[in-house]
Tab-separated table of C-alpha atoms in Angstrom:
chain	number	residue	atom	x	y	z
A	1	UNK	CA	77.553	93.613	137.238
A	2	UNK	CA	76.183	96.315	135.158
A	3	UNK	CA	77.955	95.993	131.343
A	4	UNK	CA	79.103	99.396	129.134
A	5	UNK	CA	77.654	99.675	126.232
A	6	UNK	CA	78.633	102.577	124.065
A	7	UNK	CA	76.511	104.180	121.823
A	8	UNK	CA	77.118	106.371	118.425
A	9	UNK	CA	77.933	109.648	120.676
A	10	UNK	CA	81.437	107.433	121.605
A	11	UNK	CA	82.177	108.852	124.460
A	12	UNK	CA	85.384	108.014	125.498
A	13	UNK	CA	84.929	106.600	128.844
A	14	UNK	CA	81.544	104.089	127.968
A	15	UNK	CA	83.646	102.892	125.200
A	16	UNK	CA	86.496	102.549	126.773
A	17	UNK	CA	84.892	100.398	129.906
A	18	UNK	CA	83.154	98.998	127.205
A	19	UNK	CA	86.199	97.650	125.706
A	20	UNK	CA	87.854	97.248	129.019
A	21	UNK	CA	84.944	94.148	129.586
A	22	UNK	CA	85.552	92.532	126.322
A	23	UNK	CA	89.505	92.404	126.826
A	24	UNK	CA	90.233	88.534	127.379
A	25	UNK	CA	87.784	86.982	124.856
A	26	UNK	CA	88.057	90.237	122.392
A	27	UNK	CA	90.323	88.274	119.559
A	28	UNK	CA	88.374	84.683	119.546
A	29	UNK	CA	84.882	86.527	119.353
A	30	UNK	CA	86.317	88.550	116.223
A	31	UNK	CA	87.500	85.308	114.905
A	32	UNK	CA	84.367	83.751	115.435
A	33	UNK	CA	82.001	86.761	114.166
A	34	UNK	CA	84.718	87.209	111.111
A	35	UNK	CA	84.618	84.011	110.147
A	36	UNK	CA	88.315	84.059	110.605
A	37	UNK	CA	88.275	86.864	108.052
A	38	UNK	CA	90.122	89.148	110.646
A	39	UNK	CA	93.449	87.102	110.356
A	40	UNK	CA	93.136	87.810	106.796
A	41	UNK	CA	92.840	91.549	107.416
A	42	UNK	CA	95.946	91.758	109.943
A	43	UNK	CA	98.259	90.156	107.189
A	44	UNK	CA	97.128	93.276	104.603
A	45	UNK	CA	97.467	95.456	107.030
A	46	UNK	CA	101.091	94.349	107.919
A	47	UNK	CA	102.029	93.893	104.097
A	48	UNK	CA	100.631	97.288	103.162
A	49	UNK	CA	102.654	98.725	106.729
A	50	UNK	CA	105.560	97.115	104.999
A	51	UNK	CA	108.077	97.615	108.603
A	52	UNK	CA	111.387	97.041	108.512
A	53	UNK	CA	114.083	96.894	111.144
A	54	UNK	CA	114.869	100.145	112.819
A	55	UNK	CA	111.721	101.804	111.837
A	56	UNK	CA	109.497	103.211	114.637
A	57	UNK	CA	105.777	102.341	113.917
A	58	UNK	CA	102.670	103.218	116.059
A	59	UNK	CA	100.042	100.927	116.115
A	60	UNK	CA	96.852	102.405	117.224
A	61	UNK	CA	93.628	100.650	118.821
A	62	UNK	CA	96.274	98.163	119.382
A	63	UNK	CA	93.525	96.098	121.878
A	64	UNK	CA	95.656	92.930	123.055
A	65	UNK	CA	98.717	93.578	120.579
A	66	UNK	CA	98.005	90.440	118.148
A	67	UNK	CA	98.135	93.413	115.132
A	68	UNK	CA	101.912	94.875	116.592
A	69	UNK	CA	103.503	91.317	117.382
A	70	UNK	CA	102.694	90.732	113.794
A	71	UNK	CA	104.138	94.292	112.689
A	72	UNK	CA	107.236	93.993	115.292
A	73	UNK	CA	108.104	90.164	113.186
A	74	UNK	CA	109.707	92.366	111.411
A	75	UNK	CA	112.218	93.673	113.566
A	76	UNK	CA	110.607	97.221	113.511
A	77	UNK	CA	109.974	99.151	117.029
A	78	UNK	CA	106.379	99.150	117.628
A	79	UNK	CA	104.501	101.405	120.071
A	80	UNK	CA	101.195	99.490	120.977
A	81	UNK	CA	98.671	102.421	121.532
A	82	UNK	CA	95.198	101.620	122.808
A	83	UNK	CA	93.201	103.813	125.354
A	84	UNK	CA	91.255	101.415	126.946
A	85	UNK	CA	93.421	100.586	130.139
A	86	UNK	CA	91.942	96.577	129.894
A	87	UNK	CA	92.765	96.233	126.430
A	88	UNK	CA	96.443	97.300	127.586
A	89	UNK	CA	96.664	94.910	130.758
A	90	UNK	CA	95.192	91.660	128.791
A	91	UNK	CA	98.241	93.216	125.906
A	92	UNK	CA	101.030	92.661	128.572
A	93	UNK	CA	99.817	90.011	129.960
A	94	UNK	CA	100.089	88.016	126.914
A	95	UNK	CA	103.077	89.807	124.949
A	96	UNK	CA	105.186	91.400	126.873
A	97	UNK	CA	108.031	89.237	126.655
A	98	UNK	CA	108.553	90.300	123.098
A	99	UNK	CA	111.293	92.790	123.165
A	100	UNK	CA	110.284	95.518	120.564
A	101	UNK	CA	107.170	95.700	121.729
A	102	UNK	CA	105.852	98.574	123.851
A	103	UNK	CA	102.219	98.903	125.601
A	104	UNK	CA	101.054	102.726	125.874
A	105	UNK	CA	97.768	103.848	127.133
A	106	UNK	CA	96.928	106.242	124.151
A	107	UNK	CA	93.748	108.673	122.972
A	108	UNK	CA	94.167	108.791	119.244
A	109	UNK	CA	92.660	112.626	119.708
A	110	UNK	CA	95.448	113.951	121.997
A	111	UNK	CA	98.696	111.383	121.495
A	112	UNK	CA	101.180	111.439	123.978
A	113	UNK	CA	104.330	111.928	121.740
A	114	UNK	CA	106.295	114.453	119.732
A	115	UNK	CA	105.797	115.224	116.203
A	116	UNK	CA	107.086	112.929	113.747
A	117	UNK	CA	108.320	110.207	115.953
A	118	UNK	CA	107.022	107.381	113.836
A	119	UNK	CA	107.859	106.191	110.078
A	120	UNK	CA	104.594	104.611	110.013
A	121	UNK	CA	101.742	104.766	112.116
A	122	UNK	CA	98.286	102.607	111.440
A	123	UNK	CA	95.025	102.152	113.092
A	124	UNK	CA	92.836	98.997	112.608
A	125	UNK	CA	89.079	99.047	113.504
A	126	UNK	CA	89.536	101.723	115.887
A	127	UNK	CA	89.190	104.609	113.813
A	128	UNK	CA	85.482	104.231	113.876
A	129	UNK	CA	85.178	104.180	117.491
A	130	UNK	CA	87.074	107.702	118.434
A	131	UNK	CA	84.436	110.761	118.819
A	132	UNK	CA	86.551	112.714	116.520
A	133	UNK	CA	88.086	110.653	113.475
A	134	UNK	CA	89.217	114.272	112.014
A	135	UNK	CA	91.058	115.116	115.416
A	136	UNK	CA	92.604	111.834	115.163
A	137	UNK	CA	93.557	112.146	111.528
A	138	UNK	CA	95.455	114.755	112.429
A	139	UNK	CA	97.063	113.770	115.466
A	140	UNK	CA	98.378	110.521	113.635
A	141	UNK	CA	99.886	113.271	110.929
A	142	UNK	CA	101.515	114.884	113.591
A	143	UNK	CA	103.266	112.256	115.338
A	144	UNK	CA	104.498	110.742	111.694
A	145	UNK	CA	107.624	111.886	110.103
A	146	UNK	CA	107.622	113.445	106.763
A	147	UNK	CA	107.563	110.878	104.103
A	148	UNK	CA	105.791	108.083	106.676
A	149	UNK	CA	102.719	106.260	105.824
A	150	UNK	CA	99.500	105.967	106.981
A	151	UNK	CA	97.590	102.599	107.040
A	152	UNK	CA	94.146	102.066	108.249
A	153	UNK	CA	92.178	99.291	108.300
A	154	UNK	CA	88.879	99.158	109.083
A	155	UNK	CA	84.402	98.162	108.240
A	156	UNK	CA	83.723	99.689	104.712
A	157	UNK	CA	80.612	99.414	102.547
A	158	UNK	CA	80.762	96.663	100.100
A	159	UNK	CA	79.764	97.915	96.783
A	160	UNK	CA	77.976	95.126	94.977
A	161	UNK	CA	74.322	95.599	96.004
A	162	UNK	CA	73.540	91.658	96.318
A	163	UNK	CA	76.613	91.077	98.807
A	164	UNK	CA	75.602	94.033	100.585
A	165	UNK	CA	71.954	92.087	100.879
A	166	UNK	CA	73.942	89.212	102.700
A	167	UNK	CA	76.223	91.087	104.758
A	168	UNK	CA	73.160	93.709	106.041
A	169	UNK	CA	71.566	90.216	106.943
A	170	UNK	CA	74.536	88.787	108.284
A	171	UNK	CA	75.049	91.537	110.644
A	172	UNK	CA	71.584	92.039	111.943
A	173	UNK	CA	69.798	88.495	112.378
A	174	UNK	CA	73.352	85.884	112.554
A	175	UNK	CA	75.670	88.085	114.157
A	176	UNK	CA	73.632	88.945	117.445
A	177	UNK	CA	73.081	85.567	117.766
A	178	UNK	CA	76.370	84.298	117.618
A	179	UNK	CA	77.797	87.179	119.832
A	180	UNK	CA	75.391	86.607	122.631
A	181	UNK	CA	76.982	82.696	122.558
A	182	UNK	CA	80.820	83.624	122.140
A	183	UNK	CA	80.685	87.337	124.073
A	184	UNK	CA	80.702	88.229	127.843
A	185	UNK	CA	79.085	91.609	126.358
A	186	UNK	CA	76.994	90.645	123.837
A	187	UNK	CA	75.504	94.462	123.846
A	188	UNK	CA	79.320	95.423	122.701
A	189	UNK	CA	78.307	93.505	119.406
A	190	UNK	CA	74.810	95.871	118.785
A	191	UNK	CA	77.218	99.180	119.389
A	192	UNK	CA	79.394	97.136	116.700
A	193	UNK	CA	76.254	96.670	114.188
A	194	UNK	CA	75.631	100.600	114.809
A	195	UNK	CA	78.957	101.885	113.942
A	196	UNK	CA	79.052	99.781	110.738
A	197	UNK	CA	76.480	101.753	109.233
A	198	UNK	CA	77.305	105.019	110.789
A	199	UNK	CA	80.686	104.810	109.392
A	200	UNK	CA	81.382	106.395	105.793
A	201	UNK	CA	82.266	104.432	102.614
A	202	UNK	CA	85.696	104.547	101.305
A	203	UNK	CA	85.385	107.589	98.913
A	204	UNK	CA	84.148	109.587	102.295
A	205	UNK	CA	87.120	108.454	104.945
A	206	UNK	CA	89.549	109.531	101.663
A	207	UNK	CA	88.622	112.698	101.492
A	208	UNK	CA	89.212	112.933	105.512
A	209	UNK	CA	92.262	111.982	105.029
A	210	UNK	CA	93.070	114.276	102.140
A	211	UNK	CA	91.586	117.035	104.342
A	212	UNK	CA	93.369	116.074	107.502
A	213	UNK	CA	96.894	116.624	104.920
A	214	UNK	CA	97.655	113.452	104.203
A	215	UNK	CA	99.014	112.481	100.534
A	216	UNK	CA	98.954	110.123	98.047
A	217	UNK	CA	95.387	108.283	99.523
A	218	UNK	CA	94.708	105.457	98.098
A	219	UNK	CA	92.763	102.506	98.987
A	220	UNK	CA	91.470	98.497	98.117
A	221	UNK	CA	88.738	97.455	99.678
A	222	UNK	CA	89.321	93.164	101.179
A	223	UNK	CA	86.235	90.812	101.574
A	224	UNK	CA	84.658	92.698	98.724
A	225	UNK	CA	84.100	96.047	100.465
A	226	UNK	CA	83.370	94.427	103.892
A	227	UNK	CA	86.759	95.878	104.764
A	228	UNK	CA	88.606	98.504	103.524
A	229	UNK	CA	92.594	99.493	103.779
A	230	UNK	CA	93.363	103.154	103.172
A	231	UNK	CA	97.034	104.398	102.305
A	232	UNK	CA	98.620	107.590	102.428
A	233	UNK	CA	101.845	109.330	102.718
A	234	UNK	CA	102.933	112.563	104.738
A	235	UNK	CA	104.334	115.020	102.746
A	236	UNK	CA	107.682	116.488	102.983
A	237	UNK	CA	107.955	120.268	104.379
């Protein structure tokens, strides 16, 4: 069977089938190639989210819903958005018995909802994958109410130049290695290495968000600068 493999033009449908391929074994590999570092993440991203019950929240790049069970604890409503259609299926399959919980096929560029239906909306590892991070930007400001947040998660730049040694090395001899072991699509994981260091450092995806309209953009970067979490606040009319 021939295997997707997206490249940095991200076009939507390669890495979506992409995605679609990886669905089933898509949150051990991460735990594997993270060195469990990714459950770390998901509990900063939920404590910076901060839901509460009877807020709406849209979770974006949702993949199998592990990220909005853990938001929806809570008691909060949460919209699981992803647009690859496997990602989705493997989602239901293994969470759709919990109540406030809600699987949506979703393009973060064009979302299918009304403005400002969500107190919170937040994207984790996804945002680097959409063709147009601006267009999505905007499109999660859109759908958020005024005075809901913004959190996004997702691969930074770490800033101390030795770490940054290991990690670079990390991701380019170990990490192959270990996806080709743990992966049905170990070519996913050299589209993965590629995006890393496309993607923009922290002071860059700020001022995106700042340009987008966000507010209040802050961010701390987790597993010294591996990681980053960005925070921001729609403004009020």
């Amino acid at each position: 069977m021939t295997q997707h493999r997206a490249d940095l033009g991200k076009d939507p449908s390669r890495v979506s089938g992409m995605f679609d391929e990886v669905a089933s074994g898509y949150d051990r590999t991460n735990t594997v190639l993270s060195l469990g570092q990714d459950k770390l993440w998901r509990v900063a991203t939920t404590r910076a989210v901060a839901p509460r019950p009877g807020q709406r929240i849209l979770d974006l790049a949702a993949g199998t819903g592990a990220s909005s069970v853990a938001l929806a604890r809570s008691g909060a409503e949460v919209v699981a958005g992803d647009f690859s259609p496997g990602m989705i299926a493997e989602g239901r399959r293994r969470h759709g018995h919990v109540p406030n919980v809600t699987f949506v096929e979703a393009d973060a560029m064009a979302l299918p909802f009304g403005d400002g239906e969500f107190d919170a909306v937040t994207i984790s590892f996804g945002l680097r994958n959409v063709a147009d991070p601006h267009a999505a930007l905007a499109e999660m400001l859109r759908v958020t109410a005024p005075g809901g947040r913004i959190v996004i998660c997702e691969f930074s730049h770490p800033q101390n130049a030795a770490f940054a040694g290991l990690y670079g090395f990390y991701n380019d001899r170990v990490l192959p290695l270990v996806a080709k072991a743990v992966s049905s699509n170990a070519d996913a994981y050299d589209y993965l290495n590629e995006s890393i260091r496309d993607w923009p450092d922290q002071k860059t995806l700020s001022g995106w968000m700042r340009e987008a309209g966000w507010t209040e953009v802050a961010h701390r970067d987790l597993t010294f600068g591996i990681v980053a979490l960005h925070r921001a606040v729609k403004p009020h009319a």
